[in-house]
Amino acid sequence: MSVHANYIAGSWVEGPDAAKNVNPSDLSDVVGEYTRADRAQAEQAIAAARAAFPKWSMTTLQERHDLLDKIGNTILAKKEELGRLLSREEGKTLPEGIGEAARAGQIFKFFAGEVLRIQGEKLASVRPGIDVEITREPMGVIGLITPWNFPIAIPAWKIAPALAYGNCVVFKPADLVPGSAWALSQIIIDSGVPSGVFNLVMGRGSVVGEAFVASRDIDAISFTGSVGTGRAIAVRCAEIGKKVQLEMGGKNPMVILDDADLNTAVGAATNSAFFSTGQRCTASSRLIVTEGIHDRFVAAMTEKLKSLKVDNALKQGTEMGPVVDQSQLDQDLSYIDIGVKEGAKLAFGGERLNRETEGFYLSPALFIETTNDMRISREEIFGPVASVIRVKDYEAALATANDTEFGLSAGIATSSLKYASHFKRASQAGMVMVNLPTAGVDYHVPFGGRKGSSYGPREQGRYAAEFYTVVKTAYTFPG
Ligand SMILES: NC(=O)C1=CN([C@@H]2O[C@H](COP(=O)(O)OP(=O)(O)OC[C@H]3O[C@@H](n4cnc5c(N)ncnc54)[C@H](OP(=O)(O)O)[C@@H]3O)[C@@H](O)[C@H]2O)C=CC1
Ligand SMILES: O=C(O)CCC(=O)C(=O)O
């Protein structure tokens, strides 16, 4: 099996080390072998991006538009192949994998359009005869550090705006899932990105990520991952004056009110908590249910979970794939144990499952009789584990929903316009969903949260310009 190399300064280069990428649905299946860069190689990539920046930042909008459009079209044409690879290496179901690959293609096409809409402002000065122009310029070299749970969409929603606004990129994907990142990079390279403008640096966070954070030749870092790693990166970036954007965890609430349509509520809650094996920062792991519907909701959820097909991600009909790896599985099982010890009751699941192929299978776990101060209600588990929290009424539900250190996404199931409208205003989250799952967002609108979930400007949509550009104010006195 040949080793998949890094792409630095326009060439494919191997690092000193390589690792096997194993399918979490079938541990006997090796997806491929992928190189790991050392610090010197990461620094070469940064130097290549720095050297390419002056020319790339001056390219015409047409050139950048055409490149991004071509990348987007190629991803869309290959979405089945890419989606299969993604599902094989990460464990989300095949429809989820193909959907994510398609989303990556749409993101590139969206930013191909945004290239043509880069905006500025012209204002009159407070002084006579002077014009003021406000323009957006590229930041420079951007370091992108991505997690394992969206191996193609998250890289796409960072790489596409970085290139669109005239920046050069050094990209470090998660060590656990280099396959989709490598395949995406190959498409970017085959589409004709100039040498040095885009560099793929696979390797460990503690080596490659560290090199990015420490480098004074990187102007900005966009990171998605855990709170601990994100906050440490922000502190280091602040020390050397580097711009930073962090998307981190969530403990997203889904409120279910007495007047909710039960089918809608159960559908949205199942999707929010268990699709993609609960491994989404937008997943809902706190189902906050008012008294009048509580018992009916728990009974209907339990029935739904009994029939949810947990199996090999590539198998037709699978609704929930395996957990991504042993360490995440250990984390999930440990939280299930913590929940039981805290006095919560398992209404369903939380058990290791055996399937035809050996993998990290876990049945969806639904806790009842929980409170919002239990650890399982406060800490991000990042697996198929959800707690039902019983509350008296809407006011108590809202207070419970907001009682968290996170603020990424929040949902409400209700047929009341009054409560839906109030919740949209009063929820302390960056994204609010009414009668919809907390996860699964559009690609053309801003994505991000409040409180401990996010830091820095928003990602995605036209709001991405805020992070990937720097504003210049120019004064002219024509004389
Ligand atoms: N909000 C979200 O979208 C996500 C949240 N998580 C949460 O984080 C937990 C742990 O997952 P994990 O993948 O370890 O998350 P991390 O935050 O450790 O990893 C995210 C990315 O950061 C890199 N990284 C790790 N350490 C450093 C460092 N010191 N400097 C720079 N970059 C670094 C990682 O590299 P490498 O892959 O080599 O470790 C990876 O590319 C999960 O259980 C979950 O709770 C995880 C993924 C996504
Ligand atoms: O819910 C989504 O569509 C995106 C979720 C996400 O970006 C994440 O989990 O990191």
Coordinates of C-alpha atoms and ligand atoms in Angstrom, one line a residue:
M1 CA 0.0 0.0 0.0
S2 CA 1.6 3.3 -1.0
V3 CA 1.7 6.1 1.5
H4 CA -0.4 9.2 0.8
A5 CA 1.9 12.2 0.9
N6 CA 1.7 15.8 2.0
Y7 CA 1.5 18.6 -0.6
I8 CA 4.0 21.3 0.1
A9 CA 5.3 24.1 -2.2
G10 CA 3.7 22.4 -5.3
S11 CA 5.1 18.9 -4.6
W12 CA 3.9 15.7 -3.0
V13 CA 6.3 14.9 -0.1
E14 CA 6.4 12.3 2.5
G15 CA 7.1 13.0 6.2
P16 CA 9.3 10.9 8.5
D17 CA 6.4 8.9 9.8
A18 CA 3.1 7.4 8.5
A19 CA -0.1 6.0 10.1
K20 CA -2.8 3.6 9.1
N21 CA -6.3 4.9 8.7
V22 CA -8.7 2.3 10.0
N23 CA -12.4 1.9 9.3
P24 CA -14.4 2.2 12.6
S25 CA -17.1 0.0 11.1
D26 CA -14.7 -2.8 10.3
L27 CA -11.4 -2.8 12.1
S28 CA -9.9 -5.3 9.6
D29 CA -10.3 -2.7 6.8
V30 CA -7.4 -0.3 6.4
V31 CA -8.6 2.7 4.4
G32 CA -5.0 3.8 3.6
E33 CA -1.7 4.9 4.9
Y34 CA -1.1 8.6 5.4
T35 CA 2.1 10.4 6.0
R36 CA 2.8 12.5 9.1
A37 CA 4.8 15.7 8.8
D38 CA 7.4 16.8 11.4
R39 CA 7.9 20.3 12.5
A40 CA 10.5 21.1 9.8
Q41 CA 8.0 20.0 7.1
A42 CA 5.3 22.1 8.6
E43 CA 7.6 25.1 8.6
Q44 CA 8.5 24.5 4.9
A45 CA 4.8 24.6 4.1
I46 CA 4.3 27.8 6.0
A47 CA 7.3 29.3 4.1
A48 CA 5.9 28.2 0.8
A49 CA 2.6 29.8 1.6
R50 CA 4.3 33.0 2.7
A51 CA 6.3 33.1 -0.6
A52 CA 3.2 32.5 -2.7
F53 CA 1.1 35.2 -1.0
P54 CA 2.2 38.4 -2.8
K55 CA 1.3 37.0 -6.3
W56 CA -1.8 35.1 -5.2
S57 CA -3.2 38.1 -3.4
M58 CA -3.0 40.1 -6.6
T59 CA -4.8 37.5 -8.8
T60 CA -7.9 38.7 -10.6
L61 CA -11.3 37.9 -9.2
Q62 CA -12.0 35.9 -12.3
E63 CA -9.1 33.6 -11.7
R64 CA -10.1 32.9 -8.1
H65 CA -13.7 32.5 -9.1
D66 CA -12.9 30.0 -11.8
L67 CA -10.6 28.0 -9.5
L68 CA -13.2 27.7 -6.7
D69 CA -16.0 27.0 -9.2
K70 CA -14.0 24.2 -10.8
I71 CA -13.2 22.7 -7.4
G72 CA -16.9 22.9 -6.4
N73 CA -18.0 21.2 -9.7
T74 CA -15.4 18.4 -9.3
I75 CA -16.5 17.7 -5.7
L76 CA -20.1 17.6 -6.8
A77 CA -19.3 15.2 -9.7
K78 CA -17.4 12.9 -7.3
K79 CA -19.7 13.2 -4.3
E80 CA -20.6 9.5 -4.2
E81 CA -16.9 8.4 -4.2
L82 CA -15.9 11.1 -1.7
G83 CA -18.9 10.3 0.5
R84 CA -18.1 6.6 0.5
L85 CA -14.5 7.3 1.6
L86 CA -15.7 9.7 4.3
S87 CA -18.2 7.1 5.7
R88 CA -15.5 4.4 5.6
E89 CA -13.0 6.4 7.5
E90 CA -15.3 8.3 10.0
G91 CA -18.2 6.0 10.4
K92 CA -21.2 8.3 9.5
T93 CA -23.8 6.6 7.3
L94 CA -23.3 6.6 3.6
P95 CA -26.2 9.1 2.9
E96 CA -24.7 11.3 5.6
G97 CA -21.2 11.0 4.0
I98 CA -22.5 11.7 0.5
G99 CA -24.6 14.6 1.8
E100 CA -21.5 16.1 3.5
A101 CA -19.4 15.7 0.3
A102 CA -22.1 17.5 -1.7
R103 CA -22.2 20.2 1.0
A104 CA -18.4 20.7 0.5
G105 CA -19.0 21.2 -3.3
Q106 CA -21.8 23.7 -2.7
I107 CA -19.5 25.6 -0.3
F108 CA -16.8 26.0 -2.9
K109 CA -19.4 27.2 -5.5
F110 CA -20.9 29.6 -2.9
F111 CA -17.5 31.2 -2.3
A112 CA -16.8 31.2 -6.1
G113 CA -19.8 33.6 -6.2
E114 CA -18.6 35.6 -3.1
V115 CA -15.3 36.3 -4.9
L116 CA -17.3 38.5 -7.2
R117 CA -19.1 40.3 -4.3
I118 CA -16.2 41.4 -2.2
Q119 CA -17.5 44.7 -0.8
G120 CA -16.1 48.0 0.3
E121 CA -17.5 51.4 1.2
K122 CA -17.0 55.0 0.1
L123 CA -17.8 57.7 2.5
A124 CA -17.5 61.4 2.7
S125 CA -15.0 62.7 5.2
V126 CA -15.9 65.0 8.1
R127 CA -13.2 67.2 6.6
P128 CA -13.9 69.2 3.4
G129 CA -12.7 67.8 0.0
I130 CA -11.6 64.4 1.3
D131 CA -12.9 61.0 0.3
V132 CA -12.8 58.0 2.6
E133 CA -12.6 54.4 1.1
I134 CA -13.0 51.3 3.1
T135 CA -11.7 48.1 1.4
R136 CA -11.1 44.5 2.4
E137 CA -7.7 43.0 1.8
P138 CA -6.5 39.4 2.3
M139 CA -5.1 38.5 5.7
G140 CA -2.0 36.7 4.4
V141 CA -1.2 33.1 5.3
I142 CA -4.0 31.2 7.1
G143 CA -3.5 28.1 9.2
L144 CA -6.4 25.7 9.2
I145 CA -6.8 23.1 12.0
T146 CA -9.8 20.8 11.6
P147 CA -11.5 18.0 13.6
W148 CA -12.4 14.5 12.7
N149 CA -16.2 14.7 12.8
F150 CA -16.8 16.6 9.5
P151 CA -13.7 15.5 7.5
I152 CA -14.6 17.3 4.3
A153 CA -17.3 20.0 5.1
I154 CA -15.3 21.7 7.8
P155 CA -12.1 21.9 5.7
A156 CA -14.2 23.1 2.8
W157 CA -15.8 25.9 4.8
K158 CA -12.4 27.1 5.9
I159 CA -10.3 26.6 2.7
A160 CA -12.9 28.0 0.3
P161 CA -13.2 31.5 1.9
A162 CA -9.5 31.6 2.6
L163 CA -8.7 31.2 -1.1
A164 CA -11.7 33.3 -2.2
Y165 CA -10.5 36.4 -0.4
G166 CA -6.9 36.0 -1.7
N167 CA -5.1 34.2 1.2
C168 CA -2.7 31.3 1.1
V169 CA -3.4 28.2 3.1
V170 CA -1.6 25.7 5.3
F171 CA -4.1 23.0 6.2
K172 CA -3.8 20.4 9.0
P173 CA -6.6 17.9 9.0
A174 CA -7.4 15.7 12.0
D175 CA -4.9 12.8 12.4
L176 CA -7.8 10.3 12.7
V177 CA -9.4 11.0 9.3
P178 CA -6.8 12.1 6.7
G179 CA -8.4 10.3 3.8
S180 CA -11.2 12.8 3.0
A181 CA -8.8 15.7 3.5
W182 CA -6.3 14.1 1.1
A183 CA -9.0 13.5 -1.5
L184 CA -10.2 17.0 -1.2
S185 CA -6.7 18.4 -1.5
Q186 CA -6.1 16.3 -4.6
I187 CA -9.1 17.9 -6.2
I188 CA -7.9 21.4 -5.2
I189 CA -4.5 20.7 -6.7
D190 CA -5.8 19.1 -9.9
S191 CA -8.0 22.1 -10.4
G192 CA -4.8 24.2 -10.9
V193 CA -4.1 26.0 -7.6
P194 CA -0.7 27.7 -8.0
S195 CA 2.3 26.2 -6.2
G196 CA 2.5 27.3 -2.5
V197 CA -1.0 28.8 -2.4
F198 CA -2.5 25.6 -0.9
N199 CA -0.4 23.2 1.3
L200 CA -1.6 20.0 2.9
V201 CA 0.3 19.1 6.1
M202 CA -1.1 15.9 7.6
G203 CA 0.3 15.0 11.0
R204 CA -0.2 15.3 14.7
G205 CA -1.7 18.3 16.4
S206 CA 1.1 18.4 18.9
V207 CA 3.6 18.7 16.1
V208 CA 2.0 20.3 13.0
G209 CA -0.7 22.2 14.9
E210 CA 1.9 23.5 17.4
A211 CA 4.1 24.6 14.5
F212 CA 1.2 26.6 13.0
V213 CA 0.3 28.2 16.3
A214 CA 4.0 29.2 17.1
S215 CA 4.8 30.5 13.6
R216 CA 5.0 34.3 13.1
D217 CA 4.6 33.7 9.3
I218 CA 1.0 32.6 9.8
D219 CA -1.4 35.6 10.2
A220 CA -4.5 33.9 11.3
I221 CA -5.6 30.5 12.6
S222 CA -9.1 29.0 12.1
F223 CA -9.7 26.0 14.4
T224 CA -12.6 23.6 15.1
G225 CA -12.3 21.1 17.8
S226 CA -12.3 20.7 21.6
V227 CA -12.6 23.5 24.1
G228 CA -9.3 22.7 25.8
T229 CA -7.3 22.7 22.6
G230 CA -9.1 25.8 21.2
R231 CA -8.6 27.9 24.3
A232 CA -4.9 27.0 24.5
I233 CA -4.5 28.0 20.9
A234 CA -6.3 31.4 21.4
V235 CA -4.0 32.3 24.3
R236 CA -0.9 31.5 22.3
C237 CA -2.2 33.4 19.3
A238 CA -3.0 36.5 21.5
E239 CA 0.6 36.4 22.8
I240 CA 2.0 36.9 19.3
G241 CA -0.9 39.0 17.9
K242 CA -2.3 36.4 15.6
K243 CA -6.0 36.6 14.5
V244 CA -7.9 33.5 15.7
Q245 CA -11.3 32.0 15.1
L246 CA -12.5 29.0 17.2
E247 CA -15.5 26.7 16.9
M248 CA -15.6 24.4 19.8
G249 CA -18.1 22.4 21.8
G250 CA -21.8 22.5 22.6
K251 CA -24.3 21.2 25.1
N252 CA -27.2 22.1 22.9
P253 CA -30.7 22.1 24.3
M254 CA -33.8 20.9 22.5
V255 CA -37.0 22.1 24.2
I256 CA -40.1 20.1 23.7
L257 CA -43.3 21.9 24.9
D258 CA -46.7 20.4 25.7
D259 CA -48.2 21.8 22.5
A260 CA -45.5 20.2 20.2
D261 CA -46.5 17.8 17.5
L262 CA -45.2 14.5 19.0
N263 CA -43.9 13.1 15.7
T264 CA -42.1 16.3 14.8
A265 CA -40.5 16.5 18.3
V266 CA -39.4 12.8 18.3
G267 CA -38.0 13.2 14.7
A268 CA -36.1 16.3 15.5
A269 CA -34.8 15.0 18.8
T270 CA -33.7 11.7 17.3
N271 CA -31.8 13.5 14.5
S272 CA -30.3 16.0 16.9
A273 CA -29.1 13.5 19.5
F274 CA -28.2 10.4 17.5
F275 CA -27.6 11.1 13.8
S276 CA -23.9 11.1 12.9
T277 CA -23.6 9.0 16.1
G278 CA -24.1 12.2 18.1
Q279 CA -20.7 13.3 17.0
R280 CA -21.6 16.8 16.0
C281 CA -20.9 20.0 17.9
T282 CA -24.5 21.0 17.1
A283 CA -25.9 17.7 18.4
S284 CA -28.5 18.0 21.2
S285 CA -27.7 16.0 24.3
R286 CA -30.2 17.9 26.6
L287 CA -33.9 17.2 25.7
I288 CA -35.8 19.6 28.0
V289 CA -39.4 18.4 28.1
T290 CA -42.4 20.0 29.8
E291 CA -44.5 17.9 32.2
G292 CA -47.7 17.5 30.0
I293 CA -45.9 15.7 27.2
H294 CA -43.0 14.2 29.1
D295 CA -44.2 10.6 29.5
R296 CA -45.6 10.4 25.9
F297 CA -42.3 11.8 24.5
V298 CA -40.2 9.4 26.5
A299 CA -42.4 6.4 25.4
A300 CA -42.3 7.5 21.7
M301 CA -38.5 8.2 21.8
T302 CA -37.9 4.8 23.3
E303 CA -39.9 3.1 20.6
K304 CA -38.1 5.0 18.0
L305 CA -34.7 4.1 19.3
K306 CA -35.6 0.4 19.5
S307 CA -36.0 0.4 15.7
L308 CA -33.0 2.6 14.9
K309 CA -30.6 0.5 12.8
V310 CA -27.1 0.7 14.2
D311 CA -24.6 -1.0 11.9
N312 CA -21.7 -0.7 9.4
A313 CA -21.8 2.8 8.0
L314 CA -21.6 1.5 4.5
K315 CA -24.5 -0.9 4.8
Q316 CA -27.7 0.1 3.1
G317 CA -30.4 0.9 5.7
T318 CA -28.0 1.8 8.5
E319 CA -29.3 4.8 10.4
M320 CA -26.5 5.2 12.9
G321 CA -22.9 4.1 12.3
P322 CA -20.2 3.3 14.8
V323 CA -18.3 5.7 17.2
V324 CA -15.2 7.0 15.5
D325 CA -12.5 5.2 17.6
Q326 CA -11.7 3.4 20.8
S327 CA -10.9 6.5 22.7
Q328 CA -14.2 8.3 21.8
L329 CA -16.0 5.0 22.7
D330 CA -14.3 4.9 26.1
Q331 CA -15.3 8.5 26.7
D332 CA -19.0 7.7 25.8
L333 CA -19.1 4.6 28.0
S334 CA -17.4 6.5 30.8
Y335 CA -20.1 9.2 30.7
I336 CA -22.9 6.5 30.6
D337 CA -21.4 5.1 33.8
I338 CA -21.2 8.6 35.3
G339 CA -24.9 9.2 34.4
V340 CA -25.9 6.0 36.2
K341 CA -23.8 6.8 39.2
E342 CA -25.3 10.3 39.3
G343 CA -28.8 8.7 39.7
A344 CA -30.1 9.1 36.1
K345 CA -32.0 6.1 34.7
L346 CA -31.3 4.6 31.3
A347 CA -34.6 4.4 29.4
F348 CA -32.8 2.8 26.5
G349 CA -29.4 1.8 25.1
G350 CA -25.9 2.7 26.1
E351 CA -24.6 -0.9 25.3
R352 CA -21.7 -2.1 23.2
L353 CA -23.1 -3.9 20.2
N354 CA -21.6 -6.7 18.0
R355 CA -22.2 -6.6 14.3
E356 CA -21.1 -8.7 11.4
T357 CA -17.9 -6.7 11.1
E358 CA -15.9 -5.7 14.2
G359 CA -16.3 -2.0 15.0
F360 CA -17.0 0.6 17.7
Y361 CA -20.8 0.0 17.9
L362 CA -22.8 1.5 20.7
S363 CA -26.6 1.6 21.0
P364 CA -28.1 5.1 21.3
A365 CA -28.4 6.0 25.0
L366 CA -31.4 7.9 26.4
F367 CA -31.3 8.9 30.0
I368 CA -34.4 10.0 32.0
E369 CA -34.9 11.4 35.5
T370 CA -31.9 13.6 35.0
T371 CA -31.3 17.1 36.2
N372 CA -29.4 20.0 34.5
D373 CA -26.7 20.0 37.1
M374 CA -25.5 16.4 36.5
R375 CA -22.2 16.1 34.7
I376 CA -24.0 14.3 31.8
S377 CA -26.1 17.5 31.3
R378 CA -23.2 19.9 31.6
E379 CA -20.2 18.4 29.8
E380 CA -19.9 17.7 26.1
I381 CA -19.9 13.9 25.6
F382 CA -19.7 13.9 21.8
G383 CA -21.4 10.5 21.4
P384 CA -24.9 9.0 21.1
V385 CA -25.9 9.9 24.6
A386 CA -28.8 12.2 25.5
S387 CA -30.6 13.2 28.7
V388 CA -34.3 14.0 29.1
I389 CA -34.7 16.8 31.7
R390 CA -38.3 17.2 32.9
V391 CA -39.4 20.8 33.5
K392 CA -42.7 22.5 34.6
D393 CA -43.4 25.0 31.8
Y394 CA -41.9 27.1 29.0
E395 CA -40.2 29.6 31.4
A396 CA -38.4 26.8 33.3
A397 CA -37.5 25.2 29.9
L398 CA -36.0 28.4 28.7
A399 CA -34.0 29.0 31.9
T400 CA -32.7 25.4 31.8
A401 CA -31.8 25.7 28.1
N402 CA -29.7 28.8 28.8
D403 CA -28.1 27.4 31.9
T404 CA -25.0 26.1 30.3
E405 CA -21.5 27.4 29.6
F406 CA -22.0 26.7 25.9
G407 CA -24.2 28.5 23.3
L408 CA -23.8 27.0 19.9
S409 CA -27.3 25.8 18.8
A410 CA -30.7 25.5 20.5
G411 CA -34.0 24.0 19.3
I412 CA -37.7 24.2 20.3
A413 CA -40.6 21.9 19.3
T414 CA -43.9 23.8 19.7
S415 CA -47.0 24.7 17.7
S416 CA -47.1 28.1 19.5
L417 CA -45.9 31.1 17.5
K418 CA -45.7 33.0 20.8
Y419 CA -43.2 30.6 22.4
A420 CA -41.3 30.0 19.2
S421 CA -40.8 33.8 18.7
H422 CA -39.9 34.3 22.3
F423 CA -37.4 31.4 22.2
K424 CA -35.7 32.8 19.1
R425 CA -35.1 36.0 20.9
A426 CA -34.2 34.8 24.4
S427 CA -32.1 31.8 23.6
Q428 CA -28.4 32.4 24.4
A429 CA -27.2 30.4 21.3
G430 CA -25.7 31.4 18.0
M431 CA -28.2 29.3 16.0
V432 CA -31.8 28.6 16.9
M433 CA -34.1 26.0 15.3
V434 CA -37.9 25.8 15.5
N435 CA -39.4 22.4 14.9
L436 CA -36.1 21.3 13.4
P437 CA -33.1 19.4 14.6
T438 CA -30.4 21.5 16.4
A439 CA -27.8 20.1 13.9
G440 CA -27.7 20.1 10.1
V441 CA -27.2 23.6 8.9
D442 CA -27.3 25.5 5.5
Y443 CA -24.0 26.3 3.8
H444 CA -24.7 29.9 2.8
V445 CA -25.5 31.5 6.2
P446 CA -23.3 32.2 9.3
F447 CA -22.4 29.3 11.6
G448 CA -21.2 29.8 15.1
G449 CA -22.1 30.2 18.7
R450 CA -21.9 32.3 21.9
K451 CA -20.3 31.8 25.4
G452 CA -17.9 28.9 25.5
S453 CA -18.8 27.5 22.1
S454 CA -17.1 30.0 19.8
Y455 CA -14.5 32.8 19.8
G456 CA -13.8 35.3 17.0
P457 CA -15.8 36.1 13.9
R458 CA -18.4 33.8 12.5
E459 CA -17.7 31.1 9.8
Q460 CA -19.6 30.6 6.6
G461 CA -21.8 32.7 4.4
R462 CA -20.8 36.3 3.6
Y463 CA -19.9 36.8 7.3
A464 CA -16.8 34.7 6.6
A465 CA -15.2 37.8 5.1
E466 CA -14.8 39.2 8.6
F467 CA -12.2 36.6 9.5
Y468 CA -10.5 36.1 6.2
T469 CA -9.9 39.7 5.3
V470 CA -8.5 42.8 7.0
V471 CA -10.1 46.2 6.6
K472 CA -8.2 49.2 5.2
T473 CA -9.4 52.8 5.5
A474 CA -7.9 55.1 2.9
Y475 CA -8.2 58.9 2.8
T476 CA -7.8 60.9 -0.4
F477 CA -7.5 64.6 -0.9
P478 CA -7.5 65.1 -4.7
G479 CA -5.9 68.5 -4.3
Ligands
LIG1 N1 -16.8 21.0 18.3 C1 -16.4 20.1 17.5 O1 -16.7 20.2 16.3 C2 -15.5 19.0 17.9 C3 -15.3 18.8 19.3 N2 -14.6 17.8 19.7 C4 -14.5 17.5 21.1 O2 -13.1 17.2 21.4 C5 -12.9 16.0 22.0 C6 -11.6 15.4 21.6 O3 -11.4 15.3 20.2 P1 -10.1 15.7 19.5 O4 -10.1 15.2 18.1 O5 -9.0 15.1 20.3 O6 -10.1 17.3 19.6 P2 -8.9 18.2 19.5 O7 -9.4 19.6 19.9 O8 -7.7 17.7 20.2 O9 -8.5 18.2 17.9 C7 -9.0 19.1 17.0 C8 -7.8 19.5 16.0 O10 -6.8 20.1 16.7 C9 -5.6 19.5 16.6 N3 -4.7 19.7 17.8 C10 -4.6 18.9 18.8 N4 -3.7 19.4 19.7 C11 -3.3 20.6 19.2 C12 -2.3 21.5 19.6 N5 -1.7 21.4 20.8 N6 -2.1 22.6 18.8 C13 -2.7 22.7 17.6 N7 -3.6 21.8 17.2 C14 -3.9 20.7 17.9 C15 -6.0 18.1 16.3 O11 -4.9 17.3 15.8 P3 -4.9 15.7 16.0 O12 -6.0 15.2 15.2 O13 -3.6 15.3 15.6 O14 -5.1 15.5 17.5 C16 -7.1 18.2 15.4 O15 -6.7 18.5 14.1 C17 -14.1 15.2 21.5 O16 -14.4 14.1 22.3 C18 -15.2 16.2 21.5 O17 -15.7 16.4 22.8 C19 -13.9 17.0 18.8 C20 -14.0 17.2 17.4 C21 -14.8 18.2 16.9
LIG2 O1 -24.7 20.5 12.2 C1 -24.0 20.7 11.3 O2 -24.5 20.7 10.1 C2 -22.5 21.1 11.4 C3 -22.0 20.5 12.7 C4 -20.5 20.8 12.8 O3 -20.0 21.6 12.2 C5 -19.7 20.1 13.8 O4 -20.3 19.2 14.5 O5 -18.5 20.4 14.0

